[in-house]
């Protein structure tokens, strides 16, 4: 199954049906994407590191047997 709409919350909900942790990580990444892409606020090094950890955790969970 996949999320077909433009609503990121639907994608988070779909991921959440498989893993609450992955849903939290996806929500964090989408929030940072919005901040980085649509805001004049500079994304901090802390945010970059947090995004990297969230992305890595999602990949690790997806690869888990």
mmCIF file of C-alpha atoms in Angstrom:
data_model
loop_
_atom_site.group_PDB
_atom_site.id
_atom_site.type_symbol
_atom_site.label_atom_id
_atom_site.label_comp_id
_atom_site.label_asym_id
_atom_site.label_seq_id
_atom_site.Cartn_x
_atom_site.Cartn_y
_atom_site.Cartn_z
ATOM 1 C CA UNK A 1 0.000 0.000 0.000
ATOM 2 C CA UNK A 2 1.167 3.569 -0.579
ATOM 3 C CA UNK A 3 -0.036 7.053 0.153
ATOM 4 C CA UNK A 4 -1.325 8.628 -3.053
ATOM 5 C CA UNK A 5 -2.274 12.099 -1.904
ATOM 6 C CA UNK A 6 -0.338 15.269 -1.321
ATOM 7 C CA UNK A 7 -1.156 15.236 2.393
ATOM 8 C CA UNK A 8 1.954 14.293 4.335
ATOM 9 C CA UNK A 9 -0.176 13.369 7.340
ATOM 10 C CA UNK A 10 -1.707 10.530 5.324
ATOM 11 C CA UNK A 11 1.778 9.172 4.617
ATOM 12 C CA UNK A 12 2.701 9.448 8.298
ATOM 13 C CA UNK A 13 -0.502 7.594 9.245
ATOM 14 C CA UNK A 14 0.226 4.844 6.721
ATOM 15 C CA UNK A 15 3.772 4.404 8.019
ATOM 16 C CA UNK A 16 2.378 4.492 11.558
ATOM 17 C CA UNK A 17 0.215 1.472 10.796
ATOM 18 C CA UNK A 18 3.485 -0.468 10.519
ATOM 19 C CA UNK A 19 5.648 1.340 13.077
ATOM 20 C CA UNK A 20 5.022 4.195 15.490
ATOM 21 C CA UNK A 21 8.758 4.901 15.650
ATOM 22 C CA UNK A 22 9.066 5.161 11.869
ATOM 23 C CA UNK A 23 6.015 7.442 11.778
ATOM 24 C CA UNK A 24 7.626 9.756 14.344
ATOM 25 C CA UNK A 25 10.859 9.812 12.340
ATOM 26 C CA UNK A 26 8.985 10.555 9.109
ATOM 27 C CA UNK A 27 7.010 13.349 10.795
ATOM 28 C CA UNK A 28 10.269 14.864 12.089
ATOM 29 C CA UNK A 29 11.831 14.689 8.616
ATOM 30 C CA UNK A 30 8.804 16.256 6.950
ATOM 31 C CA UNK A 31 8.766 19.072 9.503
ATOM 32 C CA UNK A 32 12.447 19.759 8.808
ATOM 33 C CA UNK A 33 11.788 19.623 5.040
ATOM 34 C CA UNK A 34 9.129 22.279 5.424
ATOM 35 C CA UNK A 35 11.438 24.433 7.532
ATOM 36 C CA UNK A 36 14.367 24.042 5.125
ATOM 37 C CA UNK A 37 12.355 24.489 1.951
ATOM 38 C CA UNK A 38 9.808 27.148 2.786
ATOM 39 C CA UNK A 39 11.254 29.232 5.594
ATOM 40 C CA UNK A 40 13.878 31.933 5.741
ATOM 41 C CA UNK A 41 15.166 30.375 8.967
ATOM 42 C CA UNK A 42 18.499 28.617 8.527
ATOM 43 C CA UNK A 43 18.487 24.930 9.401
ATOM 44 C CA UNK A 44 20.938 24.338 12.219
ATOM 45 C CA UNK A 45 23.655 21.724 12.408
ATOM 46 C CA UNK A 46 21.655 20.089 15.176
ATOM 47 C CA UNK A 47 18.675 19.774 12.830
ATOM 48 C CA UNK A 48 20.880 18.277 10.107
ATOM 49 C CA UNK A 49 22.212 15.682 12.534
ATOM 50 C CA UNK A 50 18.721 14.928 13.837
ATOM 51 C CA UNK A 51 17.484 14.479 10.265
ATOM 52 C CA UNK A 52 20.355 12.109 9.533
ATOM 53 C CA UNK A 53 19.564 10.028 12.608
ATOM 54 C CA UNK A 54 15.856 9.905 11.754
ATOM 55 C CA UNK A 55 16.550 8.873 8.157
ATOM 56 C CA UNK A 56 19.060 6.227 9.230
ATOM 57 C CA UNK A 57 16.614 4.821 11.791
ATOM 58 C CA UNK A 58 13.912 4.553 9.124
ATOM 59 C CA UNK A 59 16.248 2.739 6.722
ATOM 60 C CA UNK A 60 17.485 0.417 9.470
ATOM 61 C CA UNK A 61 13.920 -0.443 10.441
ATOM 62 C CA UNK A 62 12.910 -1.023 6.823
ATOM 63 C CA UNK A 63 15.824 -3.428 6.337
ATOM 64 C CA UNK A 64 15.107 -5.371 9.519
ATOM 65 C CA UNK A 65 13.855 -8.900 8.712
#
